[in-house]
């Protein structure tokens, strides 16, 4: 059997299990309404939470950066690609996150994939939440440290798994700040003291928290009224900030260490000027216009209420991520298809993104959705679920 035949057989198995995926073509800029495969759709599958991806000031910053610096950085940061623009954004991010320093990566995935194996390895211990993002899982596996999985958001289980902490050189407790498929929060008020008590580091992937949660949008730590302390914070530029890239925020020593040891930073071309400048502009807007976050919070709460009023079970939450649990992948695909017919884009989320039997719609609300948008989508979802 040749390679193509084998791969075709594997694809057939995915199709039979309703797990085959295909890309859909977006033909307009990101926003609450987009043209997808030539159809205008009301979008509830975007991470552009604050609508900043198309803001005129963000676009203008990207244009100016390209005119000034060119299209690409042309090298890794440690070779020829370290621009003043990169260092300026890192200072902005450190100030935003209330840390001493920050380090840019090409993506949030690259930040996790490079940082975790740089921090821990053989002879070390990682405790990872059962529902952590794939990039965290891959970073943990790549480290070759001993990996122990704790029950989802269960601080007591974390304590139990630290019974022999003294056997290990370093210990890392790894968690999402906001879990991307459920929209719930990690118990950071439990995990940070546990980490301090056991001489461990707390590593938080705050991709969906930064720019969304907290009085000034700094993320999950600020939401809980906590200081950075013994934490390492990863964030992205591609969600609330509407751009592209990732970063680690922490102490100066941590950032200097990662600059010298994180392979996904050392061996990759630096982020291009346009998204870096766009992220700086978005960060300024985030801080200058708190009403964007306030509107996002209002929209998220209103959407939850609308769905509940229509008889759907919606978990309590404070984030713009709202899961509508369905169960089987086949049923989830059918509901998503009915919504598409109604002009609502809400893709079905299936394994391995979520556990077996836990397929769902993963609705993401934006500050730029109108009340009419939310009401139309809630009605369409309720009808599609019948």
PDB file of N, CA and C in Angstrom, residues 78 103 105 110-119 248 254-268:
ATOM      1  N   UNK A  78      18.114  37.418  17.244  1.00  0.00           N
ATOM      2  CA  UNK A  78      19.505  37.359  17.699  1.00  0.00           C
ATOM      3  C   UNK A  78      20.504  37.523  16.562  1.00  0.00           C
ATOM      4  N   UNK A 103       8.841  39.269  26.186  1.00  0.00           N
ATOM      5  CA  UNK A 103       9.571  38.740  25.030  1.00  0.00           C
ATOM      6  C   UNK A 103       8.569  38.329  23.962  1.00  0.00           C
ATOM      7  N   UNK A 105       7.189  36.474  20.554  1.00  0.00           N
ATOM      8  CA  UNK A 105       7.323  35.255  19.765  1.00  0.00           C
ATOM      9  C   UNK A 105       6.443  35.406  18.524  1.00  0.00           C
ATOM     10  N   UNK A 110       3.992  29.231  19.509  1.00  0.00           N
ATOM     11  CA  UNK A 110       5.454  29.203  19.556  1.00  0.00           C
ATOM     12  C   UNK A 110       5.969  29.602  20.932  1.00  0.00           C
ATOM     13  N   UNK A 111       5.279  30.533  21.592  1.00  0.00           N
ATOM     14  CA  UNK A 111       5.696  30.947  22.928  1.00  0.00           C
ATOM     15  C   UNK A 111       5.617  29.778  23.904  1.00  0.00           C
ATOM     16  N   UNK A 112       4.523  29.033  23.868  1.00  0.00           N
ATOM     17  CA  UNK A 112       4.383  27.884  24.755  1.00  0.00           C
ATOM     18  C   UNK A 112       5.331  26.755  24.374  1.00  0.00           C
ATOM     19  N   UNK A 113       5.456  26.515  23.082  1.00  0.00           N
ATOM     20  CA  UNK A 113       6.286  25.409  22.607  1.00  0.00           C
ATOM     21  C   UNK A 113       7.760  25.638  22.920  1.00  0.00           C
ATOM     22  N   UNK A 114       8.189  26.903  22.969  1.00  0.00           N
ATOM     23  CA  UNK A 114       9.589  27.201  23.259  1.00  0.00           C
ATOM     24  C   UNK A 114       9.869  27.420  24.727  1.00  0.00           C
ATOM     25  N   UNK A 115       8.947  28.063  25.437  1.00  0.00           N
ATOM     26  CA  UNK A 115       9.222  28.477  26.810  1.00  0.00           C
ATOM     27  C   UNK A 115       9.174  27.321  27.799  1.00  0.00           C
ATOM     28  N   UNK A 116       8.167  26.461  27.684  1.00  0.00           N
ATOM     29  CA  UNK A 116       8.034  25.380  28.667  1.00  0.00           C
ATOM     30  C   UNK A 116       9.238  24.434  28.630  1.00  0.00           C
ATOM     31  N   UNK A 117       9.678  23.952  27.446  1.00  0.00           N
ATOM     32  CA  UNK A 117      10.867  23.090  27.437  1.00  0.00           C
ATOM     33  C   UNK A 117      12.150  23.828  27.839  1.00  0.00           C
ATOM     34  N   UNK A 118      12.169  25.151  27.693  1.00  0.00           N
ATOM     35  CA  UNK A 118      13.336  25.903  28.137  1.00  0.00           C
ATOM     36  C   UNK A 118      13.402  25.980  29.659  1.00  0.00           C
ATOM     37  N   UNK A 119      12.247  25.978  30.299  1.00  0.00           N
ATOM     38  CA  UNK A 119      12.185  26.146  31.749  1.00  0.00           C
ATOM     39  C   UNK A 119      12.345  24.846  32.516  1.00  0.00           C
ATOM     40  N   UNK A 248       5.772  36.356  26.187  1.00  0.00           N
ATOM     41  CA  UNK A 248       5.897  35.957  27.579  1.00  0.00           C
ATOM     42  C   UNK A 248       6.204  37.210  28.377  1.00  0.00           C
ATOM     43  N   UNK A 254      13.943  36.092  33.900  1.00  0.00           N
ATOM     44  CA  UNK A 254      13.196  35.105  33.113  1.00  0.00           C
ATOM     45  C   UNK A 254      13.295  35.416  31.624  1.00  0.00           C
ATOM     46  N   UNK A 255      13.062  36.668  31.251  1.00  0.00           N
ATOM     47  CA  UNK A 255      13.068  37.026  29.838  1.00  0.00           C
ATOM     48  C   UNK A 255      14.456  36.870  29.237  1.00  0.00           C
ATOM     49  N   UNK A 256      15.488  37.249  29.975  1.00  0.00           N
ATOM     50  CA  UNK A 256      16.856  37.063  29.484  1.00  0.00           C
ATOM     51  C   UNK A 256      17.159  35.573  29.304  1.00  0.00           C
ATOM     52  N   UNK A 257      16.672  34.768  30.235  1.00  0.00           N
ATOM     53  CA  UNK A 257      16.877  33.320  30.143  1.00  0.00           C
ATOM     54  C   UNK A 257      16.195  32.750  28.907  1.00  0.00           C
ATOM     55  N   UNK A 258      14.941  33.124  28.678  1.00  0.00           N
ATOM     56  CA  UNK A 258      14.218  32.613  27.508  1.00  0.00           C
ATOM     57  C   UNK A 258      14.838  33.112  26.210  1.00  0.00           C
ATOM     58  N   UNK A 259      15.322  34.336  26.213  1.00  0.00           N
ATOM     59  CA  UNK A 259      15.973  34.888  25.029  1.00  0.00           C
ATOM     60  C   UNK A 259      17.166  34.033  24.617  1.00  0.00           C
ATOM     61  N   UNK A 260      17.758  33.369  25.590  1.00  0.00           N
ATOM     62  CA  UNK A 260      18.950  32.558  25.329  1.00  0.00           C
ATOM     63  C   UNK A 260      18.682  31.065  25.232  1.00  0.00           C
ATOM     64  N   UNK A 261      17.469  30.625  25.563  1.00  0.00           N
ATOM     65  CA  UNK A 261      17.229  29.178  25.622  1.00  0.00           C
ATOM     66  C   UNK A 261      15.986  28.694  24.877  1.00  0.00           C
ATOM     67  N   UNK A 262      15.021  29.558  24.614  1.00  0.00           N
ATOM     68  CA  UNK A 262      13.776  29.120  23.971  1.00  0.00           C
ATOM     69  C   UNK A 262      13.995  28.945  22.472  1.00  0.00           C
ATOM     70  N   UNK A 263      13.962  27.713  22.012  1.00  0.00           N
ATOM     71  CA  UNK A 263      14.333  27.418  20.635  1.00  0.00           C
ATOM     72  C   UNK A 263      13.379  28.057  19.622  1.00  0.00           C
ATOM     73  N   UNK A 264      12.097  28.149  19.966  1.00  0.00           N
ATOM     74  CA  UNK A 264      11.140  28.750  19.030  1.00  0.00           C
ATOM     75  C   UNK A 264      11.320  30.259  18.925  1.00  0.00           C
ATOM     76  N   UNK A 265      12.095  30.847  19.826  1.00  0.00           N
ATOM     77  CA  UNK A 265      12.483  32.250  19.704  1.00  0.00           C
ATOM     78  C   UNK A 265      13.806  32.371  18.960  1.00  0.00           C
ATOM     79  N   UNK A 266      14.773  31.566  19.329  1.00  0.00           N
ATOM     80  CA  UNK A 266      16.130  31.690  18.773  1.00  0.00           C
ATOM     81  C   UNK A 266      16.166  31.363  17.291  1.00  0.00           C
ATOM     82  N   UNK A 267      15.453  30.311  16.889  1.00  0.00           N
ATOM     83  CA  UNK A 267      15.623  29.767  15.544  1.00  0.00           C
ATOM     84  C   UNK A 267      14.478  30.119  14.603  1.00  0.00           C
ATOM     85  N   UNK A 268      13.880  31.275  14.759  1.00  0.00           N
ATOM     86  CA  UNK A 268      12.819  31.672  13.840  1.00  0.00           C
ATOM     87  C   UNK A 268      12.955  33.153  13.506  1.00  0.00           C
TER      88      UNK A 268
END
